[in-house]
Every structure is written in C-alpha cells, then in structure tokens.
Amino acid sequence: MAEVKTAVLSLLMDAYQRRDRVGLVTFRGTGADLALPPTSSVEAAAACLAELPHGGRTPLAEGLATAAKTLGLERIRDPRRRALLVLVTDGRATAGVDALGRAQRIADQWGHVAVDSVVIDCESGRFRMGLARDLADRMGAEHVPLEDIAADHLVALINDRRAA
C-alpha cells in the first residue's frame, strides 16, 4: 500500500501540473464513499490519501458503481476532459449478497462507462484466486500485478494511458 500511495501522490503532482482533476472513491465495510470529489487540489488529495483506511469487508460492486456515477457526472461537467480510472483491489468482493456476482456484472458493463481503466492487483499470499485479473478482463482494463508496481512505473503507465 505504501508503494501505491507514493505512486498516487506522484500522479497528483503530475495532475496538478497538467491542471487535471483527481477524485478518490473508497469502499470498505458495507458501502462506498466519494472520499474526495474530483479536485485539482494536491493538498486535499494528499491529506485524503494519508488517512485512507484499508482492510475489512470489500463492497467492490458499490465501489465500482460509485466510481461510474462520479465519472458520469464529471463527463457532464466537462465533456472534453478524458477520464482514467485506477482501481486498486485484490478483486475479492466480500460484502453483501452475491457480492462477487454483482461486481462482475458491473465490470461486464464497464464498456458503457467508456473510461480507460487500470486495475492494480494487490492480491498477495501463496494462494491467489486471480479475481483482479478477471475483473480487469471484464472491464477491458489493463491488469498490473502489485509486485510489478514501483511508483515511477505506475506514473509512467498512467501517463502512457493518458497519451493513448
């Protein structure tokens, strides 16, 4: 998580220089929250990121739905701005009835959201279920395993996606 937070802070600095806007959706427990509405304030984003809790149940479907809604509203506000979703997950949906099925159904429909996406797979341990890779495939997103992530690599990857 420290590597990911460092990379996100680098992205925030890059976003500030480009006059981009960055938002943060968190999902844990039983729901998802727009923890940081899209902003160009690096300070607000860094403060939000520093206090970001993790662990516990994962309402992945709610997180995806909140991200889609937020991206849709931003598209209305500025249709010329190109959006990019960076999803950090192990792909395990563990909150609510049919949690994994609901997340997969939203991922299957992600093409309608029309947002470039990168899934950073933070699954660890000996036994890996490959759920984040499956989620990325369903979303049409690029899949990046956490062990391939270094802050500079993540920033380069995101910048390459922006240029595409």
Steps between C-alpha positions, in 0.01 A plus 500: 500500500791736567623458139152567365455810719838634387407444137163668546670803655727517195192483279346782701804720440485417131125569497559838664754596233260391224204670672326162522249411767534199731233332711508212744231239562552273799307183568508294815255364752159507334525793260700740290570867553621777279778581746635775277280660235701573183734787573820658379617551859806286562488589871142375542572181310822430692324555834218266397746238382706518820194417711375225270401195704522150358401151599168345595211404274511612138184631332663496156174538304412812698846642437471443126149645491611812691800543269276467191254757638779743587662462159163552331441824689848623413434422133191722515698781668780488243436270202841584350695367796629144460442281805717219634409256777774344711347220707711351780351167609563134560171437320339335799148626550397397850217730607133444433291238327659356183785749543727349235218453249386862539857627451544281193174626347609861542844416357333330201314826430805723550532558125187717524682726746757563222791573733856378458578283801796340674454232768786476746483150641598507867425133565778343701579173664567149382152421375379746242154489353564732205186704565660837424625369165150372422356837600747682273413269211128558552553877512732509200762647734873455517600260781815577699612269783611683815844343488554673164421836655754755599393861531687606185362202304143582598538866405647401161218252444232759578668762285518250211125437539435874498696543178316217323 
